[in-house]
Tab-separated table of C-alpha atoms in Angstrom:
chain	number	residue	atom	x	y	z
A	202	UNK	CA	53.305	35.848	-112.172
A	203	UNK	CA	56.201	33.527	-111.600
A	204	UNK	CA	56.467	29.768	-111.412
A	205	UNK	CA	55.724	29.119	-107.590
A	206	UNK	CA	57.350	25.727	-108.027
A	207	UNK	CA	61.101	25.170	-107.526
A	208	UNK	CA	62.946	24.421	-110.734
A	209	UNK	CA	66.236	22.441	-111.168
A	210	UNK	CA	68.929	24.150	-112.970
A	211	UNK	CA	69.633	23.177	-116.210
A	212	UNK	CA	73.358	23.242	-116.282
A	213	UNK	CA	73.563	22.333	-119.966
A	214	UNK	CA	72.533	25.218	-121.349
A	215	UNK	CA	74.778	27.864	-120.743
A	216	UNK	CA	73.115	31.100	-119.295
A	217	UNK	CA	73.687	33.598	-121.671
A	218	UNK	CA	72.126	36.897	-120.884
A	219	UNK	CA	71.019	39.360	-123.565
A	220	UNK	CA	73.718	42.447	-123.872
A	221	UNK	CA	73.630	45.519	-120.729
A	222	UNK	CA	72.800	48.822	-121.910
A	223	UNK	CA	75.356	50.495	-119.736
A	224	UNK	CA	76.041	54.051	-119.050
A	225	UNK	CA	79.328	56.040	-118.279
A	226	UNK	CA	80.338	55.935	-114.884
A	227	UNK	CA	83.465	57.132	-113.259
A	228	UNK	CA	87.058	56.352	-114.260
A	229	UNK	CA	87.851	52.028	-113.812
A	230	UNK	CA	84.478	51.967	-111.525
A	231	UNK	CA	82.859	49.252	-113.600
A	232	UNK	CA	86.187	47.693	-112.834
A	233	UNK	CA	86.092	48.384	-109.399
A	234	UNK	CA	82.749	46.934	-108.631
A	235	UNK	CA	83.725	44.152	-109.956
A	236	UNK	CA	87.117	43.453	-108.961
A	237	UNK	CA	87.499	45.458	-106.088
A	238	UNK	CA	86.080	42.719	-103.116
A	239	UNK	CA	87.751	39.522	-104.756
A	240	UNK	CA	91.037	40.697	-103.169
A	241	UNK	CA	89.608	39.378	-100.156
A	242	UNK	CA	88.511	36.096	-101.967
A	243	UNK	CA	92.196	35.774	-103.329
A	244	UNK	CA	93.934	35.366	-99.770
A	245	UNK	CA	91.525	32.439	-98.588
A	246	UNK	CA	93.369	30.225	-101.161
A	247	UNK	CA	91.415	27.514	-103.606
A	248	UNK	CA	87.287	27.060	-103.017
A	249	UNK	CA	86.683	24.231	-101.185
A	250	UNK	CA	85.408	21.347	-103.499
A	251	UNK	CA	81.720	21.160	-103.533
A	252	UNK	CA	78.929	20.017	-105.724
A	253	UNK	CA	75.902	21.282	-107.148
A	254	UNK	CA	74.986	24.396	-103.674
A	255	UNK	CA	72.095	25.809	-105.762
A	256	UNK	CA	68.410	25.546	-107.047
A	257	UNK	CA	66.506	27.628	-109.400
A	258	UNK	CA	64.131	28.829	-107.871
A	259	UNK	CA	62.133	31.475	-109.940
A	260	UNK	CA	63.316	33.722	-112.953
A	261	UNK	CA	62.351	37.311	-114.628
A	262	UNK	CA	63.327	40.205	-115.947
A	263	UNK	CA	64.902	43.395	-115.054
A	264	UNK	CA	64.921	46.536	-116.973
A	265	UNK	CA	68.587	47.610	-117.162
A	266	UNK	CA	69.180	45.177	-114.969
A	267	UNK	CA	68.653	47.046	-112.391
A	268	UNK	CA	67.491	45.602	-108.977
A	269	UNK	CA	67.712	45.588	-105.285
A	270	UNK	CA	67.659	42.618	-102.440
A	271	UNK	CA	66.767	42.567	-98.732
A	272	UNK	CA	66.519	39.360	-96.703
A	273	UNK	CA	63.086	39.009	-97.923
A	274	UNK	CA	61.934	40.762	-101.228
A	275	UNK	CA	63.820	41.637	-104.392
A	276	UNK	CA	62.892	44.627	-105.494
A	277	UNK	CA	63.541	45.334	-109.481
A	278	UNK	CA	62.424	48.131	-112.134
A	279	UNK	CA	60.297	46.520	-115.273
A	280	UNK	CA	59.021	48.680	-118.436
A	281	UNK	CA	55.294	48.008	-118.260
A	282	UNK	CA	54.190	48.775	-122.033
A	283	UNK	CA	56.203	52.056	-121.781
A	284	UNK	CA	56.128	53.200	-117.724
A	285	UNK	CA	58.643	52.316	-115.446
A	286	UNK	CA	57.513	50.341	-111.977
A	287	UNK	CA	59.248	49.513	-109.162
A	288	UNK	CA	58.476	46.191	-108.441
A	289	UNK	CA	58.708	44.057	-105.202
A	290	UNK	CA	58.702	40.450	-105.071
A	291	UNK	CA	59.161	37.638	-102.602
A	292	UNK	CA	62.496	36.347	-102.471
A	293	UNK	CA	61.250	32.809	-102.232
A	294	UNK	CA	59.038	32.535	-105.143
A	295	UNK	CA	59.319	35.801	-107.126
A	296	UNK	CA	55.588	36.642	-105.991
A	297	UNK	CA	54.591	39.935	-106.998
A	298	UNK	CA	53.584	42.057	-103.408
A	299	UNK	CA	53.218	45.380	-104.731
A	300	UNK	CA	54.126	47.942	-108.109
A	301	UNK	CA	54.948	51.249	-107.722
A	302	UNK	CA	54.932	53.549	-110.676
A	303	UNK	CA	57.924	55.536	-111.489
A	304	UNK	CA	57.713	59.080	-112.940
A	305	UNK	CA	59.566	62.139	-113.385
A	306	UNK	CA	62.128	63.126	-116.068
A	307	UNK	CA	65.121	60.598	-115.062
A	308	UNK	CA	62.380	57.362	-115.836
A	309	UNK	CA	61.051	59.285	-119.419
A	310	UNK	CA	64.978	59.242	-120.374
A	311	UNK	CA	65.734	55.604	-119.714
A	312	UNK	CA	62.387	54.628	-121.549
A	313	UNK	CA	62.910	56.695	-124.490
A	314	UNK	CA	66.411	56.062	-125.597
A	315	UNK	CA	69.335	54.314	-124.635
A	316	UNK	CA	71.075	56.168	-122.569
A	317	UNK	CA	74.722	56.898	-120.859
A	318	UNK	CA	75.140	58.769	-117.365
A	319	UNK	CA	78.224	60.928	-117.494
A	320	UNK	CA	78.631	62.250	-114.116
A	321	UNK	CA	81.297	65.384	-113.292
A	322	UNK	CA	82.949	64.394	-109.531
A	323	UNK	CA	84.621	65.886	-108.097
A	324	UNK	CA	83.302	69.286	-108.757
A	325	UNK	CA	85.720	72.469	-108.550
A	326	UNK	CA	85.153	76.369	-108.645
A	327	UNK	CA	83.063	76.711	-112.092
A	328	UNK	CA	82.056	72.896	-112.749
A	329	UNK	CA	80.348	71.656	-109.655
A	330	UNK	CA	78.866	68.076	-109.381
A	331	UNK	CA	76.749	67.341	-111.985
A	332	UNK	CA	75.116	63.957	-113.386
A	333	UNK	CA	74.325	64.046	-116.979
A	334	UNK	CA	72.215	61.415	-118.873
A	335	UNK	CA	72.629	61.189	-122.787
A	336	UNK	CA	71.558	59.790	-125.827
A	337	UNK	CA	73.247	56.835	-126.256
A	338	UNK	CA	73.051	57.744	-130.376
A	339	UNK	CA	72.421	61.421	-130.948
A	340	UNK	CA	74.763	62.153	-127.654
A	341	UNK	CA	72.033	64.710	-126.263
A	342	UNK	CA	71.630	65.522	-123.220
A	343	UNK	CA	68.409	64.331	-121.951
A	344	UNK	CA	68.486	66.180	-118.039
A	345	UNK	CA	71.123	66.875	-115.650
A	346	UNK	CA	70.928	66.381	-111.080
A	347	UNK	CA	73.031	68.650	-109.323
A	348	UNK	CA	74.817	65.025	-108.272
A	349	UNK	CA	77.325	62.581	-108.322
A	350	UNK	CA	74.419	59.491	-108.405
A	351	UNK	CA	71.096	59.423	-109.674
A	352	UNK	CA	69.820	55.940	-108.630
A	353	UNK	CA	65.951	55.677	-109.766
A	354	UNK	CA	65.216	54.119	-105.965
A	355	UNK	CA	66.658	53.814	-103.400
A	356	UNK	CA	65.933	51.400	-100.505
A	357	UNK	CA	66.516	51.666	-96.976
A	358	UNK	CA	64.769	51.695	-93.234
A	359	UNK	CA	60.836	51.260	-94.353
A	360	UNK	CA	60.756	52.837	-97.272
A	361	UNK	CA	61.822	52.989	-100.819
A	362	UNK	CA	62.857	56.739	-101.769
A	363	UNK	CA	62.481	58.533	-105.333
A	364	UNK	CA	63.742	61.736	-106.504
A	365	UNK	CA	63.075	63.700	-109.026
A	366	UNK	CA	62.315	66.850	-111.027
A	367	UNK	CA	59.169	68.659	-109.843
A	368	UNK	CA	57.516	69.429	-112.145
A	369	UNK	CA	56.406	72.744	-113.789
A	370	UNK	CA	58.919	74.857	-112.751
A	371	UNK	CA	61.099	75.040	-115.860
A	372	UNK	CA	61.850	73.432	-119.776
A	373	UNK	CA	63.758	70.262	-119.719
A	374	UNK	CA	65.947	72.078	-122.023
A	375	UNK	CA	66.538	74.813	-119.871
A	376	UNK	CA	67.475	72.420	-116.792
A	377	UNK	CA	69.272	70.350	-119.270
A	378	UNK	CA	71.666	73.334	-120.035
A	379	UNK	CA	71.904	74.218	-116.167
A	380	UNK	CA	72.710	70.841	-114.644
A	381	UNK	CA	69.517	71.209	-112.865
A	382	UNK	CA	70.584	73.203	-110.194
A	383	UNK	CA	67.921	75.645	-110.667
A	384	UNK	CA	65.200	73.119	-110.558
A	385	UNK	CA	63.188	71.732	-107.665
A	386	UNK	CA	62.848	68.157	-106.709
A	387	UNK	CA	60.530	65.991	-105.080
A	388	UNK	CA	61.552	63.102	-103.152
A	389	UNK	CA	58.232	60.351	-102.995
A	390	UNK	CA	57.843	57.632	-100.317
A	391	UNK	CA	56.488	53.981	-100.180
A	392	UNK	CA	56.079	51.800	-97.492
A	393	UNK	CA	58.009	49.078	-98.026
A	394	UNK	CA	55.262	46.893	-96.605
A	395	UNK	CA	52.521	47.854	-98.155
A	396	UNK	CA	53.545	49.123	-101.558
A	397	UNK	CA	51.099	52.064	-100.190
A	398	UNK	CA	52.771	56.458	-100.563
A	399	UNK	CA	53.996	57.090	-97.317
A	400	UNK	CA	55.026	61.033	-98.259
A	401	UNK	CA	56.330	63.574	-100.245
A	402	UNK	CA	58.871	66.397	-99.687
A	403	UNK	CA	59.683	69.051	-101.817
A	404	UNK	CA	63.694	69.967	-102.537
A	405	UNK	CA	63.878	73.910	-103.274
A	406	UNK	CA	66.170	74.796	-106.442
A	407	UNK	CA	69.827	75.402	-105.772
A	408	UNK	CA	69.880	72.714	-103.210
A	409	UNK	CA	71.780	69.127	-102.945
A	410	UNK	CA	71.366	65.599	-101.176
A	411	UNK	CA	72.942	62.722	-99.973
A	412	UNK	CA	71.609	59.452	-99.509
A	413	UNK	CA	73.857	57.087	-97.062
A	414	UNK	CA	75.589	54.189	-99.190
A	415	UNK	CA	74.925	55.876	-102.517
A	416	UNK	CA	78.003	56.629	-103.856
A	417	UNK	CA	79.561	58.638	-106.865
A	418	UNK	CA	78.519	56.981	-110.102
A	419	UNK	CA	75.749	54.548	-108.871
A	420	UNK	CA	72.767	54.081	-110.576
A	421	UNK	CA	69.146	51.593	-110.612
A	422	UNK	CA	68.674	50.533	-107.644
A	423	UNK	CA	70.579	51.361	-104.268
A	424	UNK	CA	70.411	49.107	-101.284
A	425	UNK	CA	70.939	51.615	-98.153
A	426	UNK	CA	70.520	48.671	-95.989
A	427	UNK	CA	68.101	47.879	-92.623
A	428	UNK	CA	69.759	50.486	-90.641
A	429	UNK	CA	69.299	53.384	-92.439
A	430	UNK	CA	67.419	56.255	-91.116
A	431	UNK	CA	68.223	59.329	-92.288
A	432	UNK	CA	68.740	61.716	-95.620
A	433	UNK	CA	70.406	65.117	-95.614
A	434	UNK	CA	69.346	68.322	-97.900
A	435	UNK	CA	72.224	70.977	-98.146
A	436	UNK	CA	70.937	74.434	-99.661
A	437	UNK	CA	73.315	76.579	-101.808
A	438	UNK	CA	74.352	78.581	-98.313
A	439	UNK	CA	75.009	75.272	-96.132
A	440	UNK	CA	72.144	75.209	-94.479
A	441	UNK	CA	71.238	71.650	-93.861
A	442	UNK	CA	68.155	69.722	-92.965
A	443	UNK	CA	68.104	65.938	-91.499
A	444	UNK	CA	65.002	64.123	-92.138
A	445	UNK	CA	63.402	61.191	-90.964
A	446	UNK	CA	63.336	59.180	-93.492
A	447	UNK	CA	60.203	57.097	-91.857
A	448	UNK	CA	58.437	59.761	-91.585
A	449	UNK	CA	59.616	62.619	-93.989
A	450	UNK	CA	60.069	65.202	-90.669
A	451	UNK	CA	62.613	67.224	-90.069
A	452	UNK	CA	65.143	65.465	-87.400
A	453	UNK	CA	67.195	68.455	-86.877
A	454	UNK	CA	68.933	71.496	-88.381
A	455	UNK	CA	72.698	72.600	-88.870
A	456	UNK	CA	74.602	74.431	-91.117
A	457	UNK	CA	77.688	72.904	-93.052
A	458	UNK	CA	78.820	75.565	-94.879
A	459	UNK	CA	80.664	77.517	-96.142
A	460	UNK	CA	79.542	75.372	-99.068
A	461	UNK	CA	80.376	76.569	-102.754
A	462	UNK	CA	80.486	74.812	-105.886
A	463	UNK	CA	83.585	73.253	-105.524
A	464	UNK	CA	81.870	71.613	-101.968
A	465	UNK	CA	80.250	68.022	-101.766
A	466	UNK	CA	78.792	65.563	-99.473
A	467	UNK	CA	78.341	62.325	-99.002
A	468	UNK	CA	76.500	60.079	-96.758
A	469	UNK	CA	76.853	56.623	-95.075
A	470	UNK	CA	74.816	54.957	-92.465
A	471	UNK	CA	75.667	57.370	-89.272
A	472	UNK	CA	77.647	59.841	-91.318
A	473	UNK	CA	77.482	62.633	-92.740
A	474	UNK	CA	81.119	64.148	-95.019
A	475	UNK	CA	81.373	67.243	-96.232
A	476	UNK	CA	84.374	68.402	-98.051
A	477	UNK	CA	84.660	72.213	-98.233
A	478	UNK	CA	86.938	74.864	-99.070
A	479	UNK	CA	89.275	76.895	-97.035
A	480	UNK	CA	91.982	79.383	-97.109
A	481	UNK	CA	94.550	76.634	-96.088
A	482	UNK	CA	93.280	73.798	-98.663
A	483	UNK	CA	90.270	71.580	-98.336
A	484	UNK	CA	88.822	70.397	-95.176
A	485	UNK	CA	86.766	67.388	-95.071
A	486	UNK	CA	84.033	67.404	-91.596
A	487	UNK	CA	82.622	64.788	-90.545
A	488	UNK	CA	78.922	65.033	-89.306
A	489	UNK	CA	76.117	63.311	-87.218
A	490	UNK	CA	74.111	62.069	-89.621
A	491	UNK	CA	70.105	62.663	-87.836
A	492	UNK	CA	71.568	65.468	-84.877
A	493	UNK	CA	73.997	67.067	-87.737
A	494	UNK	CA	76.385	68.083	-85.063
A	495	UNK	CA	80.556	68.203	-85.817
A	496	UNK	CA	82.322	64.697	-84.893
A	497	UNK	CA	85.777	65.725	-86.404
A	498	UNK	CA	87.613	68.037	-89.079
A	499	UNK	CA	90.215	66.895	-91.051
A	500	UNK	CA	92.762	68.759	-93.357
A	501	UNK	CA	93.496	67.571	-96.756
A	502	UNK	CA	95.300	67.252	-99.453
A	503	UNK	CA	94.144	69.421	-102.046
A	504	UNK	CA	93.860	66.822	-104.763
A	505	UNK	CA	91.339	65.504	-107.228
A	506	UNK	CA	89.643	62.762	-104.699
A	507	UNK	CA	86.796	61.988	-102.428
A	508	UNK	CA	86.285	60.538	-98.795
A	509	UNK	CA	85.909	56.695	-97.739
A	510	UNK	CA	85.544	55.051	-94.984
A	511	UNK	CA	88.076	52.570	-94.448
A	512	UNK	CA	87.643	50.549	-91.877
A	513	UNK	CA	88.380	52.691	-88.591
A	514	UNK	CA	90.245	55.446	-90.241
A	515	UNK	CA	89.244	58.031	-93.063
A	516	UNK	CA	90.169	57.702	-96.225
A	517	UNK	CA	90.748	59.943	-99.259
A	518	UNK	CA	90.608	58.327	-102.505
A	519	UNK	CA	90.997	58.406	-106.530
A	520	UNK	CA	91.766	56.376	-109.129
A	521	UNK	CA	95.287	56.639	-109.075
A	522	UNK	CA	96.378	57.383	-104.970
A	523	UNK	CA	94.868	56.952	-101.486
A	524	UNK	CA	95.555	58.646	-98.162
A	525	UNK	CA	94.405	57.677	-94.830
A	526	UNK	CA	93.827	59.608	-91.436
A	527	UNK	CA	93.312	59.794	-88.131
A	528	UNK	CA	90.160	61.624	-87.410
A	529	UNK	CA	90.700	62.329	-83.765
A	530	UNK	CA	93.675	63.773	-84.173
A	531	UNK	CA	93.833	64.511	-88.379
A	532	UNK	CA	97.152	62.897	-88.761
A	533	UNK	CA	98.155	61.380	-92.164
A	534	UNK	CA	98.309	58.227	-91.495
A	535	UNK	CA	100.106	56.455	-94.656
A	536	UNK	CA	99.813	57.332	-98.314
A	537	UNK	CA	99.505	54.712	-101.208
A	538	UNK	CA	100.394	55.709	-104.577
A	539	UNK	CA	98.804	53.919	-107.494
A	540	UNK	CA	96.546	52.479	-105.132
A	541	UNK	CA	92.265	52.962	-105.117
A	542	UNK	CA	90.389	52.023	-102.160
A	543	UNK	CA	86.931	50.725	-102.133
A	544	UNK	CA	84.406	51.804	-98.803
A	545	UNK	CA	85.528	48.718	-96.174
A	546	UNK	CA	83.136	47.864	-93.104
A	547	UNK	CA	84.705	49.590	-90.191
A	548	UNK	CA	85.426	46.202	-88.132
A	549	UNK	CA	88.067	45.326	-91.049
A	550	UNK	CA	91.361	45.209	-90.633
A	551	UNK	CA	91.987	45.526	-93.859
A	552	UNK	CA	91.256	47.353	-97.277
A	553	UNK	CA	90.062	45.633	-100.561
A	554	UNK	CA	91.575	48.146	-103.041
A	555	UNK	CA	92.988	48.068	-106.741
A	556	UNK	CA	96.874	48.610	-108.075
A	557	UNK	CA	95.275	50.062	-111.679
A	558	UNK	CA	93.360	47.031	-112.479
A	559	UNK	CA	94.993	44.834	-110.172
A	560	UNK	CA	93.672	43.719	-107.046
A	561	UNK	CA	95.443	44.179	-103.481
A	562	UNK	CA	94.713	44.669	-99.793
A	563	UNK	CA	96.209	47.394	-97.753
A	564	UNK	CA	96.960	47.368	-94.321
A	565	UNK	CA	94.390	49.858	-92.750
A	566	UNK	CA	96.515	50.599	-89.831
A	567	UNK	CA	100.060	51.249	-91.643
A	568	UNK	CA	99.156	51.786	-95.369
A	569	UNK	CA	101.541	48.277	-96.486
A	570	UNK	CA	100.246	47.024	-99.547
A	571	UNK	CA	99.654	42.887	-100.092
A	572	UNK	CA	99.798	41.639	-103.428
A	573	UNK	CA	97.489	38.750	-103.927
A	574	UNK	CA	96.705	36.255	-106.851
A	575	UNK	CA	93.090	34.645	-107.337
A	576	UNK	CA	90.447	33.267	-109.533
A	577	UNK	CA	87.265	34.134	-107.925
A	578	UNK	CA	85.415	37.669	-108.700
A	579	UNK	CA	83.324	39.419	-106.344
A	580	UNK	CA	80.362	40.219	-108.648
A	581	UNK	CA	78.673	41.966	-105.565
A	582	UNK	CA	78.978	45.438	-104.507
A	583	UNK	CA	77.333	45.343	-100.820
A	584	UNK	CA	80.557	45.364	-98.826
A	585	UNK	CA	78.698	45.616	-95.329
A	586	UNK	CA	77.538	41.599	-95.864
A	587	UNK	CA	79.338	39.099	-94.479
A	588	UNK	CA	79.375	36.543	-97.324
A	589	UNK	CA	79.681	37.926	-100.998
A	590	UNK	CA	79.011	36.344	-104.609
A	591	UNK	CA	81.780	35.502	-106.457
A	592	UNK	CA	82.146	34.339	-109.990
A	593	UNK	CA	84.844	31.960	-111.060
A	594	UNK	CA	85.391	31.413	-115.060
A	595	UNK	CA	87.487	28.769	-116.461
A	596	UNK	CA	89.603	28.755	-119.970
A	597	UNK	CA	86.225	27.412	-122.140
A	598	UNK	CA	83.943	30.861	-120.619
A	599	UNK	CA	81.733	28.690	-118.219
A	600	UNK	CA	81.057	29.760	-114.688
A	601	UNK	CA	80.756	28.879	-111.427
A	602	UNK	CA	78.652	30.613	-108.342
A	603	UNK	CA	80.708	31.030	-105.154
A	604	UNK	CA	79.706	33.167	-101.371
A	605	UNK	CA	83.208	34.933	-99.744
A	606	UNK	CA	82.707	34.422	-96.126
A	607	UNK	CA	84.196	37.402	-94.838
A	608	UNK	CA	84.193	36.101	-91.750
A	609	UNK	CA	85.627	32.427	-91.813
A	610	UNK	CA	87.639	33.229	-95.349
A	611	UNK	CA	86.862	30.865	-97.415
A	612	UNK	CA	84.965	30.496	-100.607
A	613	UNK	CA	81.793	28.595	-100.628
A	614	UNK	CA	81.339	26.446	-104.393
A	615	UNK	CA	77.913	27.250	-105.289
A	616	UNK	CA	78.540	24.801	-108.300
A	617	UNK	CA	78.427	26.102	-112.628
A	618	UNK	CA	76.103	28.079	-113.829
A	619	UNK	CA	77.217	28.377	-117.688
A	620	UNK	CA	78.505	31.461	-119.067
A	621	UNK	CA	78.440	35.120	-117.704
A	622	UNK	CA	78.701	38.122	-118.890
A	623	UNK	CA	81.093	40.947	-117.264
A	624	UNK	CA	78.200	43.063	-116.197
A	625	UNK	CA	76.585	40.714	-114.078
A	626	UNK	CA	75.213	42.096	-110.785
A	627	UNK	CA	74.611	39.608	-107.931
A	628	UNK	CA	73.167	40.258	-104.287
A	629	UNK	CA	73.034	37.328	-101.953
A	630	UNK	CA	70.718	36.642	-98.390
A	631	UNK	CA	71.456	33.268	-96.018
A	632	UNK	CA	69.044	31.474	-98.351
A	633	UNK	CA	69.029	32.713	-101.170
A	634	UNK	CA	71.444	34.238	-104.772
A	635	UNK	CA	69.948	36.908	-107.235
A	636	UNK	CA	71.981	37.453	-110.187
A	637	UNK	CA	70.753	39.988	-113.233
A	638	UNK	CA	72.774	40.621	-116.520
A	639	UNK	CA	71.503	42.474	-119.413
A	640	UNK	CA	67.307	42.418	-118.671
A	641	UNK	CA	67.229	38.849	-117.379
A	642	UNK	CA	67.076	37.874	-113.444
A	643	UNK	CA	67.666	34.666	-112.191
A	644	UNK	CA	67.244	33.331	-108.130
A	645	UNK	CA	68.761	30.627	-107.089
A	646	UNK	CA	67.808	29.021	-103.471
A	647	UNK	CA	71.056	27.938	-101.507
A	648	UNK	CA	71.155	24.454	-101.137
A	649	UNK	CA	72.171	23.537	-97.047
């Protein structure tokens, strides 16, 4: 169990994590995660002077690093003399509530080896979407998902969702070799409450998911967010089910075909995109998320790149070019070269994006690109918050804490917190900072 007792923090020892095991993600998207928000950081000028805005308030560890915060529990993966649990603690204290084990084929990989997840987006006509985890050494591949993410949990609504092989139905080898797409999957529910199994649904082979918020390359732990409801499963034909995610019922039918290998889709809160093809190029639709009924179809360009939101428009984006549109009326809006966009809250009125690894804002009604300059990092990927964690390193390699207000623009001084690592991950409540690099985590209680 944790210390229960609130601890000040030692700010002359430097915090020096132990190393990340990391795997392959997409092109620049380590880079992107954490660069992409501090263009927003960059126009509210110099942090306000501050002292000392944080306490220590509990520490532990996290396996990979990998965890997950809501505005009361932090919820983190720890190797438990060799099985994987998803753990959920109080936010205050670092009380353990409940452990969950995790099984299936994606946990026995990232005990048994260090791995790397190599993931194949976006798929075309003979290579579909594929995630692949390897051996870190040997460079074998452990098991493929028919995906572009393979989070172990996900968290949203009331419940904490897992997905993975079922088991029995073929040789990891054999699913290996096949990218999984011929295997079934079963997707387990716990109460977030209780720590109790709230269901179980079975995925039949040949068929894909999407999780709203989880986006290509993710992986650990995926924060869906309060609001979240709903999970899609799209079968090799199109034929899509919505389901509860409460429950584990069926919310309603459609069909979003024609969907072939080269076709994909991806979820957020209320929404549902599906990019297929068509005789005329790709066509991106835009679906319902629970009643699965068409809210707009857009033509696009047929490119190697994948829909955003941004903001109040659709975006298509890559690594090296972004294009925006009207969905009402499927207008092109503007088109930004060089530029990469990163998924915006829709209130924004403008983009956080990156000029290769430079960041910039973009204008998310005509496309006009800002340059910016800036010390502060956003080490937090939740872009639906209103205040972010940012990271601030001087010349000598020590760090500083900071929360982007969104909202008022300004940076918040949290005050130093030694040396950090590039990998760090941070989430952030009203009360309360969780950082994790390598297999440490650290909360800190935010000082009023």
């Amino acid at each position: 169990m944790q210390p229960s007792r609130v601890i000040e923090l030692d700010i002359s020892t430097p915090w020096e994590p132990a190393p990340r095991e990391t795997g392959v993600r997409g092109p620049n998207v380590g880079a992107f995660l954490l660069v992409i928000v501090a263009v927003v950081a960059a126009l509210t000028g110099p942090a306000r002077p501050g002292g000392d805005g944080l306490t220590l308030a509990w520490r532990s560890t996290s396996f990979h690093g990998f965890f997950g915060v809501t505005e009361d529990t932090v919820y983190t993966i720890t190797d438990d003399n060799g099985q994987l649990h998803l753990v959920a603690r109080s936010l205050d204290r670092g009380v353990v509530r409940w452990s969950w084990p995790i099984e299936g084929a994606l946990a026995e990989a990232y005990f048994s080896d260090s791995v790397n997840l190599v993931t194949r987006f976006p798929p075309s006509i003979g290579t579909p979407t594929a995630t692949r985890v390897l051996s870190q050494g040997a460079g074998r591949r452990l098991v493929s998902y028919p995906m572009p993410a393979v989070p172990l949990v996900y968290i949203a609504g009331t419940v904490a969702i897992m997905i993975d092989r079922a088991p029995g139905r073929t040789t990891a080898e054999a699913d290996a070799r096949l990218d999984g797409r011929t295997q079934a999957h079963l997707v387990t529910a716990v109460d977030l409450r209780t720590g109790e199994h709230s269901w179980v649904n079975y995925i039949e082979p040949g068929s894909t998911w999407a999780l709203p918020g989880v986006q290509p390359w993710d992986d650990g732990v995926v924060v869906g967010g309060s609001d979240v409801r709903y999970m899609v499963v799209i079968d090799a034909d199109g034929k899509a089910r919505s389901w509860d995610l409460t429950t584990g019922k069926v919310a309603s039918r459609g069909n979003v075909g024609p969907y072939q290998e080269d076709s994909y889709g991806l979820a957020f809160p209320h929404l549902l995109t599906v990019s297929t093809s068509s005789p005329g190029g790709p066509v991106v639709t835009g679906w319902d998320l629970r009643r699965l009924a068409t809210l707009w179809r857009v033509r696009v360009p047929n490119v190697v790149a994948w829909p955003v939101p941004c903001g109040r428009v659709l975006c298509l984006t890559a690594e090296d070019q972004t294009w925006a549109f009207d969905t009402r009326t499927g207008e092109t809006l503007w088109h930004a070269p060089g530029i990469a966009v990163h998924a915006t809250d829709p209130t924004t009125r403008r983009l956080a994006a990156l000029a290769g690894s430079a960041p910039v804002t973009i204008d998310v009604a005509t496309g006009q690109v800002f340059d910016i300059e800036g010390g502060w990092r956003v080490v937090d990927g939740d872009v639906r918050r209103t205040s972010l964690v940012s990271v601030l390193v001087d010349n000598t390699g020590q760090a500083r804490l900071g929360l982007l207000g969104l909202g008022a623009g300004t940076v918040r001084d949290l005050g130093p917190v030694g040396t950090v690592q590039a990998g760090i991950r941070c989430r952030a409540t009203d009360t309360h900072v969780v950082c994790a690099d390598g297999g440490q985590l650290r909360s800190w209680r935010l000082r009023s």
